[in-house]
Coordinates of N, CA and C in Angstrom, one line a residue:
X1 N 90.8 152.3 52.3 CA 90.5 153.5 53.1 C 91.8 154.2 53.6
X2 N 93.1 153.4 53.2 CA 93.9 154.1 54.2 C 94.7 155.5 53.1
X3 N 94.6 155.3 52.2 CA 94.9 156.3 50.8 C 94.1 157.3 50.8
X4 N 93.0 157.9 51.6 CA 92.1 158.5 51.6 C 92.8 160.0 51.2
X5 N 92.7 161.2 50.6 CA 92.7 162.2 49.9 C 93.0 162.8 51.5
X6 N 92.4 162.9 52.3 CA 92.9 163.3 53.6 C 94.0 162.9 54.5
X7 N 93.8 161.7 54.2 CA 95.5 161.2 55.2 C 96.7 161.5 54.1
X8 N 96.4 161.4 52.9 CA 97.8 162.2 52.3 C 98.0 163.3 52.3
X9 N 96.8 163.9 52.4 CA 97.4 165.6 52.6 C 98.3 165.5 54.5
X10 N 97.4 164.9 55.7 CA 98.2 164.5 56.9 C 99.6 163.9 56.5
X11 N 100.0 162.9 55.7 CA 100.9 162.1 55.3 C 102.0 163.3 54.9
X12 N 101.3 164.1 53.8 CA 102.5 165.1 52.8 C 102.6 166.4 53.9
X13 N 102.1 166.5 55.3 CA 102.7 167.5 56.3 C 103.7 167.1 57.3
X14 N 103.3 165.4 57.0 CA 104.9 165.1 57.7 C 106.3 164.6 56.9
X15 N 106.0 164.7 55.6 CA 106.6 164.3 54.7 C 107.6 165.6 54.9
X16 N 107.2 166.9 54.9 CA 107.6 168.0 54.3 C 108.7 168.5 55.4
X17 N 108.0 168.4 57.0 CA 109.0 169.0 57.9 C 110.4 169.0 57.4
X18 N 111.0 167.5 57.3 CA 112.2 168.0 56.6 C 112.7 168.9 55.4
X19 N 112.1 168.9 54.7 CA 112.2 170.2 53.8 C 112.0 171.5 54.6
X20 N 111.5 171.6 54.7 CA 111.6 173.3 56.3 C 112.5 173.4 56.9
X21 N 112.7 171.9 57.7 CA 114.0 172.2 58.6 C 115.1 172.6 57.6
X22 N 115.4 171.7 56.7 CA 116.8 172.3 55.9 C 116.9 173.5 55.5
X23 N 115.0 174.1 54.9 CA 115.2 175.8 54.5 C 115.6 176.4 56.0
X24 N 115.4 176.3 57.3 CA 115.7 176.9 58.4 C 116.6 177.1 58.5
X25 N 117.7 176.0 57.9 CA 119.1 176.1 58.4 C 119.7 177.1 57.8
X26 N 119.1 177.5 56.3 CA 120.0 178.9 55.9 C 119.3 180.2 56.3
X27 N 120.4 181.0 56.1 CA 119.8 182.3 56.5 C 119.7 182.9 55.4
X28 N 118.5 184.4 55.0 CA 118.5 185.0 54.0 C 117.4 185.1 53.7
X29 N 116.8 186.0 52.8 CA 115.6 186.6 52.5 C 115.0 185.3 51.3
X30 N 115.9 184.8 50.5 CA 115.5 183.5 49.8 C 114.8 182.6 50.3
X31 N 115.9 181.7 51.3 CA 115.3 180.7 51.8 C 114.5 181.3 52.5
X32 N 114.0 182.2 53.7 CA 112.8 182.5 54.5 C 112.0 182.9 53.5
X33 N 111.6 183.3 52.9 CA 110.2 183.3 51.9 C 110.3 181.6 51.4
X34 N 111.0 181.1 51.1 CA 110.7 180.0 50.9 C 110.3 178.6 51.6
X35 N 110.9 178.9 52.5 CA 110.6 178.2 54.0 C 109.0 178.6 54.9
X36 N 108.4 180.0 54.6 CA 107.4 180.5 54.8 C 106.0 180.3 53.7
X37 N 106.5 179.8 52.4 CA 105.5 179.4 51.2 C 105.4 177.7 51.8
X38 N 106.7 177.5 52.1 CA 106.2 175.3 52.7 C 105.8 175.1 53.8
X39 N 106.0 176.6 55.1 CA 105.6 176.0 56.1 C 103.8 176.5 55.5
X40 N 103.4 177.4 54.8 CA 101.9 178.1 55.1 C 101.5 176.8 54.3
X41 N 101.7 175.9 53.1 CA 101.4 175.0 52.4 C 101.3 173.8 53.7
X42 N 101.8 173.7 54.2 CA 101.9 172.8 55.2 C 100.6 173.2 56.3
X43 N 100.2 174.0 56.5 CA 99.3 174.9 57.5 C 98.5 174.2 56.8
X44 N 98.2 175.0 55.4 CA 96.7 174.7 54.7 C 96.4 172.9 54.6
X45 N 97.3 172.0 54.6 CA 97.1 171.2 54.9 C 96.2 170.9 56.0
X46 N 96.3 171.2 57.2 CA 95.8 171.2 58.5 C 94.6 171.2 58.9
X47 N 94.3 172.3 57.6 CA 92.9 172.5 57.5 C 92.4 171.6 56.8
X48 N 92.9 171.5 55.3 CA 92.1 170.7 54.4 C 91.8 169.4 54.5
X49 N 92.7 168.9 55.2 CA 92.8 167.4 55.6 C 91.2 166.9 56.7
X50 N 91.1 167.6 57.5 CA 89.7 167.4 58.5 C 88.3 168.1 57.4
X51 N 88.9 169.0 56.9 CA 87.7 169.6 56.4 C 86.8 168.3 55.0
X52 N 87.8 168.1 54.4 CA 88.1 167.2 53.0 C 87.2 165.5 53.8
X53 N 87.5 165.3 55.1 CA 87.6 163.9 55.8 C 86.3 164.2 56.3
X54 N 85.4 165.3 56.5 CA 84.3 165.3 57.2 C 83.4 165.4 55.8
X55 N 83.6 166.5 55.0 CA 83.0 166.5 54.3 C 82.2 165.7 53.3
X56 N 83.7 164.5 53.1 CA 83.5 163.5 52.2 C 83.4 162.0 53.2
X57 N 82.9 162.0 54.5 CA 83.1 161.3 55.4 C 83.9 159.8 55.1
X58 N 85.3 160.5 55.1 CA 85.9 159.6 54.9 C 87.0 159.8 56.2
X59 N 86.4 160.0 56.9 CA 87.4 159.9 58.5 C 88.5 158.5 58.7
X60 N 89.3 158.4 59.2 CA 89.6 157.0 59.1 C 90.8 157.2 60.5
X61 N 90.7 155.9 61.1 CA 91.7 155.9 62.3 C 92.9 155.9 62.2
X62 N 93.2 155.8 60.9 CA 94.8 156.4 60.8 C 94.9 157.9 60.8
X63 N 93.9 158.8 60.3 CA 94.1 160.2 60.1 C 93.6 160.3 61.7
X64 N 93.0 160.1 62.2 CA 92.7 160.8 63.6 C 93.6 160.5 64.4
X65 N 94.7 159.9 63.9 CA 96.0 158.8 64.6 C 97.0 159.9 64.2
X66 N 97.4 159.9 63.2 CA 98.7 160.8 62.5 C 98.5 162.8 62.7
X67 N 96.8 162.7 62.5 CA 96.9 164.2 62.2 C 97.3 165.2 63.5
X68 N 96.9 164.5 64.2 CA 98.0 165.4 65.6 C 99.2 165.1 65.7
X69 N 99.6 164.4 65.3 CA 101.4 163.9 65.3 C 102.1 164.7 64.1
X70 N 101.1 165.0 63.3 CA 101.8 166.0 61.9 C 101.8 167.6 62.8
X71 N 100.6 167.2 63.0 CA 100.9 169.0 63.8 C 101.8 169.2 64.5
X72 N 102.3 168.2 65.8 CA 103.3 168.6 66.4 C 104.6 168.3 65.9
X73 N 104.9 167.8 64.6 CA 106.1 167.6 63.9 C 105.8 168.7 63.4
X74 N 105.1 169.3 62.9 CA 105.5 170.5 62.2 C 105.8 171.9 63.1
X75 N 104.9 171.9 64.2 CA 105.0 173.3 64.9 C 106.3 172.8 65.8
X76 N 106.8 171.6 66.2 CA 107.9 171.4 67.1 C 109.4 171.6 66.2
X77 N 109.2 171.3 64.5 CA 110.4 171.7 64.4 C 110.9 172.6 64.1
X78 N 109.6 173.8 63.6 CA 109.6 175.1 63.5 C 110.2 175.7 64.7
X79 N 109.6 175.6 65.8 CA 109.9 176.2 66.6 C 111.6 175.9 67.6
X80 N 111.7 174.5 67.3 CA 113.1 173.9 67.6 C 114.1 175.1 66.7
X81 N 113.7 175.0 64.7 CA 114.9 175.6 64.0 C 114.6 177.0 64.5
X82 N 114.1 177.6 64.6 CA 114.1 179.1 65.0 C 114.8 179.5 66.4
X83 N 114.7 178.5 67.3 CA 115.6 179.0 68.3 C 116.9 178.5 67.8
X84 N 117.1 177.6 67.4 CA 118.6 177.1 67.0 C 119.4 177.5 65.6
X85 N 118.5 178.3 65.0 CA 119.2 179.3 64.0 C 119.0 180.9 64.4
X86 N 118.9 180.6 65.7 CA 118.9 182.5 66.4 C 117.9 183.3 65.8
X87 N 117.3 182.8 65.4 CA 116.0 184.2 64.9 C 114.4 184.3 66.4
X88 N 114.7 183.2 66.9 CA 114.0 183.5 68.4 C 114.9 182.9 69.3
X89 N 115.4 184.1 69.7 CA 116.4 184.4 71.5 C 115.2 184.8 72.3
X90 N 116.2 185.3 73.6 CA 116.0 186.2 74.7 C 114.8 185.5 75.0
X91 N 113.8 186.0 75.9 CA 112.8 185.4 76.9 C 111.7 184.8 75.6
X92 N 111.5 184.7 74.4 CA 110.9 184.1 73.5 C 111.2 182.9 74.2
X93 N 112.4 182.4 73.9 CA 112.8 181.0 74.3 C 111.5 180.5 74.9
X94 N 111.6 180.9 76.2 CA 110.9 180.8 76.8 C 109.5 179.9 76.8
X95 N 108.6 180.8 75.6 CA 107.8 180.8 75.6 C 107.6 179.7 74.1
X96 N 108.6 179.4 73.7 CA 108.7 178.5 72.7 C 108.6 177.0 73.5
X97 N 109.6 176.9 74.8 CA 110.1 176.1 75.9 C 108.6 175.5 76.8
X98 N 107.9 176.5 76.9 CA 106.0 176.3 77.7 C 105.6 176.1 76.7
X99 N 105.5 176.2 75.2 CA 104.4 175.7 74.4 C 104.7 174.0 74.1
X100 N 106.2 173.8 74.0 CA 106.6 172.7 73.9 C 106.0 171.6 74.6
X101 N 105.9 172.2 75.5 CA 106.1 170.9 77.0 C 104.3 170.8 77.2
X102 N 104.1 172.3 76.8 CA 102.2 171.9 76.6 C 101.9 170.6 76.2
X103 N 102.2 170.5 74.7 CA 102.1 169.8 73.6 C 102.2 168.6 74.2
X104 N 103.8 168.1 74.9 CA 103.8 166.9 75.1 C 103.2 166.6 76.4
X105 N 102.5 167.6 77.3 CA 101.7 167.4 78.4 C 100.2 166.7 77.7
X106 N 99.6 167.6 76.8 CA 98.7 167.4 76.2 C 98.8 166.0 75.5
X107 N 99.5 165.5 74.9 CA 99.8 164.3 74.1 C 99.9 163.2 75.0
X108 N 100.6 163.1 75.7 CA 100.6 162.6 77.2 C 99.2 162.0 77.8
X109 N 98.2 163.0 77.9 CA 97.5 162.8 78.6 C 96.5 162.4 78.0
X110 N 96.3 162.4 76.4 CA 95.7 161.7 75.3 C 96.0 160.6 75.4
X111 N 97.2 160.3 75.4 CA 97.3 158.8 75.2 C 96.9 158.5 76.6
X112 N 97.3 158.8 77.7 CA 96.7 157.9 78.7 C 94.8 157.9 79.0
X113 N 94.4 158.8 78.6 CA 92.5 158.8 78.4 C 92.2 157.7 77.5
X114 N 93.2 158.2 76.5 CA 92.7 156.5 75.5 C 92.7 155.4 75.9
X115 N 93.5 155.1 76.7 CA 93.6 153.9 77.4 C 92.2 153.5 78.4
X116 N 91.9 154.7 78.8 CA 90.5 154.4 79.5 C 89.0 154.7 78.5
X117 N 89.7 155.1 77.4 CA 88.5 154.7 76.5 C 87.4 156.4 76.5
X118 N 88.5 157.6 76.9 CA 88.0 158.8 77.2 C 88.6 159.5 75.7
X119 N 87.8 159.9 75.3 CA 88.0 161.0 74.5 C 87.7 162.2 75.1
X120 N 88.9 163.1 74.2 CA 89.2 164.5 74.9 C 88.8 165.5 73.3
X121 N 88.2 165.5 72.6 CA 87.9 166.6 71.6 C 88.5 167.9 71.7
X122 N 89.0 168.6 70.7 CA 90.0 169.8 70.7 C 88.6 170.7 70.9
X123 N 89.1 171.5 71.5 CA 88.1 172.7 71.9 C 88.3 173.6 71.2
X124 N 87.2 174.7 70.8 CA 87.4 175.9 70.3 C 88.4 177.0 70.5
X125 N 89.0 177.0 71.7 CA 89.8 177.8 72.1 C 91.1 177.0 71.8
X126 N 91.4 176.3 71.9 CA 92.6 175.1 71.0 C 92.9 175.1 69.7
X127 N 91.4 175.3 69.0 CA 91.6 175.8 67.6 C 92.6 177.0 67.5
X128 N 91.6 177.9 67.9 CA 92.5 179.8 68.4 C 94.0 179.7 68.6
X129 N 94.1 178.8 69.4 CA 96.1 178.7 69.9 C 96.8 177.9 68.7
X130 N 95.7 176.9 67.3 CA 96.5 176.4 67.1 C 97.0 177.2 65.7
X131 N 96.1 178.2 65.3 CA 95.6 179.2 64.3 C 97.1 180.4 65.2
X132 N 96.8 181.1 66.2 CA 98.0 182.0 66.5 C 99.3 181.4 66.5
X133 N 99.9 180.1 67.0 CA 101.0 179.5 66.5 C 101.9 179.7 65.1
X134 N 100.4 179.0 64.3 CA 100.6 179.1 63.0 C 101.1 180.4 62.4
X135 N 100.1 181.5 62.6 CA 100.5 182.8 62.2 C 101.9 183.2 63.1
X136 N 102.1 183.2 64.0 CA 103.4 183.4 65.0 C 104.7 182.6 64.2
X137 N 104.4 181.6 64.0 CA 105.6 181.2 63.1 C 105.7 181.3 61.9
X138 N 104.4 181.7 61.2 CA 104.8 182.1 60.0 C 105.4 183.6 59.9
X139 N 105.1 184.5 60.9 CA 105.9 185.7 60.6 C 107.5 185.8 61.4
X140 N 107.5 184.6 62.0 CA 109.0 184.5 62.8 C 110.0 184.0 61.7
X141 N 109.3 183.0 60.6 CA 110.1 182.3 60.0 C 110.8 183.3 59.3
X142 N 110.3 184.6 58.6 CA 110.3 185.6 57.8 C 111.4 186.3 58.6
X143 N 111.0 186.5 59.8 CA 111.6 188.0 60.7 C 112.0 188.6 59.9
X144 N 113.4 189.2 60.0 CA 114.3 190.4 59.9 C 114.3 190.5 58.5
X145 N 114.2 189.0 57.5 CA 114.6 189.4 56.6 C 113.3 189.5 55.4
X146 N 112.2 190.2 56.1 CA 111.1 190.9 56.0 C 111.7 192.4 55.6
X147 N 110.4 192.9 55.2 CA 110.9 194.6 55.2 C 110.9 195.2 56.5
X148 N 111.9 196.3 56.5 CA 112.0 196.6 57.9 C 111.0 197.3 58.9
X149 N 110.2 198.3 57.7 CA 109.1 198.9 57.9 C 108.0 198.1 58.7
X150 N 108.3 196.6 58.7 CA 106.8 196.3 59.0 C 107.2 195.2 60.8
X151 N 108.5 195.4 61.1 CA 108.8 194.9 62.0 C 108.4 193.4 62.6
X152 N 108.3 192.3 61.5 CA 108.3 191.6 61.5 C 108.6 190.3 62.9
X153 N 109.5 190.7 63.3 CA 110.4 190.1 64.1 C 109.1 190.3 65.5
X154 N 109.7 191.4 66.0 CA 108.3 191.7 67.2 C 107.0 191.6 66.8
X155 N 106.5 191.8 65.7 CA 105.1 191.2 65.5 C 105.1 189.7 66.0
X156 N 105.4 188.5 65.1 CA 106.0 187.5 65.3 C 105.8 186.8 67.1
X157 N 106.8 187.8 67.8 CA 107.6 188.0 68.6 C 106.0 187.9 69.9
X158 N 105.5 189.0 69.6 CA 104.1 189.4 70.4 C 103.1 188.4 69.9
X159 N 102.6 187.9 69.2 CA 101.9 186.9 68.9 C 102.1 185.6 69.4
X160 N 103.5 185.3 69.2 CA 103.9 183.9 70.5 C 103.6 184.2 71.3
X161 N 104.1 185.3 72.2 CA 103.2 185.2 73.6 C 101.4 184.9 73.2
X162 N 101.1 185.7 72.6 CA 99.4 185.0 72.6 C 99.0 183.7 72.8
X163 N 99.9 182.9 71.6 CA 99.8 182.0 71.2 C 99.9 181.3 72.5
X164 N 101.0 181.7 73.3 CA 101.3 181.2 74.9 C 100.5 181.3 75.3
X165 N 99.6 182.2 75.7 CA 98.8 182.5 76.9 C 97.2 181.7 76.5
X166 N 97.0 181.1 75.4 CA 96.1 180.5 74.7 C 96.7 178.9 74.8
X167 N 97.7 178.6 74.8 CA 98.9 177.3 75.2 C 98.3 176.9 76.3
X168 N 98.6 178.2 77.1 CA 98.7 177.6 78.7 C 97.1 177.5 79.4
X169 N 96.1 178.1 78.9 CA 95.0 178.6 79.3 C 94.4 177.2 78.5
X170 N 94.7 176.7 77.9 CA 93.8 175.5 77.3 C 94.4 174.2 77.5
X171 N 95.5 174.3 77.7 CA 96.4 172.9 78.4 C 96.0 172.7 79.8
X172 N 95.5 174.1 80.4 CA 94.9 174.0 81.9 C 93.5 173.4 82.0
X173 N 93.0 173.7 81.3 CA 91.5 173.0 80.9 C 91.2 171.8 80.2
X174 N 92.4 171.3 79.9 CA 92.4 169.9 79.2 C 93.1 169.0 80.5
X175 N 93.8 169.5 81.6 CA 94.5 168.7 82.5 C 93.6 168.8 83.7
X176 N 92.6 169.8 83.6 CA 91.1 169.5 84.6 C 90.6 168.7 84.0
X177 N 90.0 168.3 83.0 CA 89.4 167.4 82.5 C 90.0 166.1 82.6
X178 N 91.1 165.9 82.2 CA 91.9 164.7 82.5 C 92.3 164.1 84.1
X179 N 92.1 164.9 84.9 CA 92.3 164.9 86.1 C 91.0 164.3 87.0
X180 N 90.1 164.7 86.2 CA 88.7 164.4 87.0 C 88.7 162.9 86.4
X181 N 89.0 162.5 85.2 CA 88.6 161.4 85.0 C 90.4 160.3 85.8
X182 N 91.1 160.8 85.8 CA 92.3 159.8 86.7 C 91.6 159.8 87.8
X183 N 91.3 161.0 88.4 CA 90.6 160.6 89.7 C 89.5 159.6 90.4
X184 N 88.7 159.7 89.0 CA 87.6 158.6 89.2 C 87.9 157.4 88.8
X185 N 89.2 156.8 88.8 CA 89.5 155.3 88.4 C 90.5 155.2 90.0
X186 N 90.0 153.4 89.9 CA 90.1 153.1 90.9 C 91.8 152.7 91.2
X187 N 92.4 152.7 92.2 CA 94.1 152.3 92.1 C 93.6 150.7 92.1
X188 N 95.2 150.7 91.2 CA 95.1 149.1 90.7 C 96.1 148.3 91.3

């Protein structure tokens, strides 16, 4: 069960990050189209992998283990190489800096529910933030050396905020949930 058609496609999205990061590292209209064909290949994974594992109910506790740790290896080192090859400055940072810390708030507080035997299910609106991300970085990875006509860069640019305000609006509602159940456990 552990070869399942779905945990390889989870498996081959963390396999890949390194190949992106290295495309990140160069600059140029080459590598960013090509860096943008492995991160979207990588995307579609994200989907296919839950879709493929329900479908064919072949769910297995390794993919419900790895498939969020692929996600955040992929959107954390996208979003790491793009501030550190300068294609997101200025107050973006920012907003790359609050989605980060979401993630590992949110991750955080998964693993400590599990420990009480709480599952936290991704909500619909988590879907939405994890879908505007995706699109946010796939047109960031592109920016500038997109055509100019279509302003790439600020598109990109205005979508991270979304993607923020969808970050922060559902990390808030997953740390009420998690809060009410710390609350209700007794000090040890």
């Amino acid at each position: 069960m552990l070869l399942t058609l779905p945990n390889l496609l989870t498996l081959s999205r963390i396999l890949i990050v390194p190949v992106l990061v290295a495309l990140l590292f160069y600059q140029g209209p080459a590598a960013s189209w090509t860096a943008l064909a492995v991160f979207l290949a990588a995307s579609v994974t994200d989907w296919a992998d839950g879709y493929f594992a329900r479908q064919y109910k072949t769910v297995t506790p390794l993919g419900r283990f790895l498939d969020p740790i692929a996600d955040k290896f992929l959107v954390a080192a996208v979003m790491i190489m793009l501030v550190a090859s300068d294609r997101v400055t200025g107050l973006p940072v920012a907003a790359v800096l609050l989605i980060l810390c979401r993630e590992l708030l949110v991750s955080g507080l998964r693993e400590y529910l599990a420990e009480l035997r709480v599952g936290m299910p991704v909500s619909q609106l988590a879907k939405w933030k994890t879908t505007a991300q995706m699109i946010a970085l796939s047109v960031l990875i592109v920016g500038d050396a997109g055509p100019a006509w279509a302003h790439l860069q600020l598109i990109g640019e205005l979508v991270l905020w979304v993607a923020l305000a969808l970050t922060l609006i559902t990390g808030w509602d997953y740390m009420k949930r998690g809060l009410q159940h710390m609350m209700a456990q007794p000090e040890r």
